[in-house]
Coordinates of C-alpha atoms and ligand atoms in Angstrom, one line a residue:
M534 CA 4.3 -16.6 13.5
S535 CA 1.7 -13.7 12.9
S536 CA 1.6 -12.1 9.4
C537 CA -0.3 -9.9 7.4
V538 CA -0.3 -8.7 3.7
F539 CA -0.7 -4.7 3.1
P540 CA -2.0 -4.5 -0.6
G541 CA -2.1 -1.7 -2.7
S542 CA -1.4 0.2 -5.9
F543 CA 1.9 2.2 -4.2
D544 CA 2.0 4.5 -7.2
P545 CA 4.2 5.8 -5.9
V546 CA 4.6 4.6 -2.0
T547 CA 4.4 7.7 0.2
K548 CA 4.8 8.3 4.1
G549 CA 1.2 7.4 4.2
H550 CA 2.0 4.0 3.6
M551 CA 5.1 3.9 5.5
D552 CA 3.1 4.9 8.9
L553 CA 1.0 2.3 8.2
I554 CA 3.5 -0.5 7.4
Q555 CA 5.8 0.5 10.3
R556 CA 2.8 0.5 12.4
A557 CA 2.1 -3.0 11.3
A558 CA 5.4 -4.4 11.6
V559 CA 5.5 -4.1 15.3
L560 CA 2.0 -5.8 15.6
Y561 CA 2.8 -8.5 13.5
D562 CA 5.9 -11.1 13.2
Q563 CA 6.3 -10.7 9.2
V564 CA 4.8 -7.8 7.0
T565 CA 4.2 -8.5 3.3
V566 CA 3.6 -5.2 1.1
T567 CA 1.8 -6.6 -1.8
L568 CA 2.2 -4.5 -5.2
M569 CA -1.4 -5.1 -7.1
I570 CA -2.3 -3.6 -10.3
N571 CA -5.9 -2.0 -9.6
V572 CA -8.1 -2.6 -12.9
N573 CA -10.1 0.6 -11.7
K574 CA -6.7 2.8 -11.5
H575 CA -4.6 3.6 -14.9
G576 CA -0.9 3.3 -13.2
C577 CA 0.9 5.9 -13.8
I578 CA 5.0 4.5 -12.5
P579 CA 5.7 1.1 -13.9
P580 CA 5.1 -1.5 -11.6
E581 CA 8.8 -2.6 -11.8
K582 CA 9.9 1.0 -10.6
R583 CA 7.6 0.9 -7.9
M584 CA 8.4 -2.4 -6.6
E585 CA 11.9 -1.0 -6.7
L586 CA 10.9 2.4 -4.7
L587 CA 8.9 0.1 -2.2
R588 CA 12.1 -2.2 -1.4
K589 CA 14.3 0.8 -0.7
A590 CA 11.5 2.5 1.2
C591 CA 11.0 -0.8 3.2
A592 CA 14.9 -1.7 3.4
D593 CA 15.6 -0.9 7.1
L594 CA 12.8 -3.1 8.3
P595 CA 13.6 -6.4 8.8
N596 CA 10.3 -8.3 9.1
V597 CA 8.9 -6.2 6.2
K598 CA 9.0 -8.0 2.8
V599 CA 7.8 -6.8 -0.7
D600 CA 6.2 -8.8 -3.4
R601 CA 3.8 -8.5 -6.5
W602 CA 0.5 -9.8 -7.7
D603 CA -1.3 -9.6 -10.9
G604 CA -4.6 -11.4 -9.8
L605 CA -7.1 -11.4 -7.1
L606 CA -6.0 -10.0 -4.1
T607 CA -8.2 -13.5 -2.4
D608 CA -6.4 -15.7 -4.4
Y609 CA -2.9 -14.6 -3.4
M610 CA -3.8 -14.8 0.1
R611 CA -4.9 -18.6 -0.4
N612 CA -1.9 -19.5 -2.3
N613 CA 0.3 -17.7 0.4
G614 CA -1.5 -19.2 3.8
E615 CA -2.4 -15.7 4.7
R616 CA -5.0 -14.7 7.0
C617 CA -5.1 -10.9 7.9
I618 CA -5.3 -8.0 5.1
L619 CA -3.8 -4.5 6.5
R620 CA -5.7 -1.6 4.6
G621 CA -5.8 2.0 5.8
A622 CA -8.7 4.5 6.3
R623 CA -8.0 8.3 6.0
D624 CA -11.7 9.7 6.5
T625 CA -14.8 8.4 7.0
A626 CA -15.4 7.9 3.3
E627 CA -12.4 5.9 2.7
F628 CA -13.3 3.7 5.9
E629 CA -16.9 2.4 4.0
S630 CA -15.1 1.7 0.9
E631 CA -12.5 -0.5 2.7
Y632 CA -15.4 -1.9 4.7
R633 CA -17.4 -3.0 1.5
A634 CA -14.0 -4.4 0.2
A635 CA -13.4 -6.4 3.5
V636 CA -17.0 -7.9 3.7
I637 CA -16.5 -9.1 -0.3
N638 CA -13.2 -10.6 0.5
R639 CA -14.2 -12.0 3.3
Q640 CA -17.1 -13.3 1.2
I641 CA -14.7 -14.7 -1.3
C642 CA -12.2 -16.2 0.7
P643 CA -13.6 -16.5 4.5
Q644 CA -9.8 -17.2 6.1
A645 CA -9.1 -13.5 5.0
E646 CA -9.9 -10.9 8.0
T647 CA -9.1 -7.0 7.0
L648 CA -7.3 -4.9 9.5
I649 CA -8.4 -1.5 8.8
L650 CA -6.1 1.1 10.8
P651 CA -6.7 4.7 11.0
A652 CA -4.0 7.2 9.2
S653 CA -2.2 8.8 11.6
P654 CA -3.1 12.6 11.7
E655 CA 0.1 14.1 10.1
Y656 CA -0.4 11.6 7.1
C657 CA -4.3 12.1 6.7
A658 CA -3.9 14.2 4.0
V659 CA -1.3 12.4 1.9
S660 CA -1.5 10.5 -1.1
S661 CA 0.0 8.8 -4.1
S662 CA -2.5 11.0 -6.3
T663 CA -1.4 14.5 -4.7
V664 CA 2.0 13.3 -5.0
R665 CA 1.8 12.6 -8.7
E666 CA 0.0 15.9 -9.1
I667 CA 2.4 17.7 -6.9
A668 CA 5.5 16.5 -8.8
A669 CA 4.1 16.6 -12.5
F670 CA 4.3 20.4 -11.9
G671 CA 7.9 20.4 -10.5
G672 CA 6.9 21.3 -6.8
S673 CA 8.7 19.4 -3.8
I674 CA 7.4 16.0 -2.9
V675 CA 10.2 15.7 -0.2
P676 CA 7.5 16.3 2.8
F677 CA 5.2 13.3 1.2
V678 CA 7.7 10.6 0.3
P679 CA 10.0 8.0 1.7
K680 CA 13.1 9.8 2.9
G681 CA 15.8 9.5 0.4
L682 CA 13.4 9.0 -2.5
A683 CA 12.1 12.3 -3.7
K684 CA 14.6 12.7 -6.4
E685 CA 13.6 9.6 -7.7
I686 CA 10.1 9.7 -7.7
G687 CA 10.4 13.3 -8.8
R688 CA 12.2 12.0 -12.0
L689 CA 9.7 9.4 -12.8
L690 CA 6.8 11.7 -12.3
S691 CA 7.8 14.6 -14.0
K692 CA 6.2 15.3 -17.7
Ligands
ADP1496 P1 -5.0 0.9 -3.8 O1 -5.3 1.3 -5.0 O2 -5.3 -0.1 -3.2 O3 -6.2 1.9 -3.0 P2 -3.1 2.8 -2.5 O4 -1.7 2.4 -2.5 O5 -3.4 4.1 -2.9 O6 -3.8 1.5 -3.3 O7 -3.6 2.5 -1.0 C1 -3.4 1.7 -0.3 C2 -3.6 1.1 1.0 O8 -3.0 2.3 1.6 C3 -5.0 1.8 1.3 O9 -5.6 1.0 2.3 C4 -5.2 3.3 1.6 O10 -6.3 3.7 2.5 C5 -4.0 3.1 2.4 N1 -3.1 4.6 2.2 C6 -2.9 5.4 1.3 N2 -2.6 6.6 1.9 C7 -2.8 6.6 3.1 C8 -2.5 7.7 4.1 N3 -1.6 8.6 4.1 N4 -2.4 7.1 5.2 C9 -3.1 5.6 5.8 N5 -3.5 4.7 4.5 C10 -3.1 5.3 3.7

């Protein structure tokens, strides 16, 4: 059975993330979306809520499951016998940082290969940070977050 792990902060999950997840779900028998605590990013939405949102967003995708890991991604890969890390790149700058992360991860855990998928043009400007900014000022985030979740995400992000 082919499988991959899509790690991220998902603070909150966006249509850009979902586009990647749906594309990966066609390529792999099983996709695990794993909420990671990024030590370089101060989280906005509590991790339990982010998990809840991810579960709702992925509910209709039978071969996608949601998980959480508070440690090193390479330990997660090893512990779960996973070999493929899925990441996205919205532009060349992001490709470079994803490329560096892929090299480091492979040095720590040689079994872990990274698949970097280019963002779809319609979502290449969508980011969790933009969603947070718009919601903080009461703007509409409907075009950027998964269907049916805008109200809940808006409530979590409004100041
Ligand atoms: P992290 O803190 O690990 O970067 P994010 O949730 O910000 O977590 O992103 C997780 C992954 O999703 C990253 O590889 C990022 O490039 C990718 N990603 C985020 N937004 C988009 C998008 N709009 N289109 C494609 N990939 C995206």
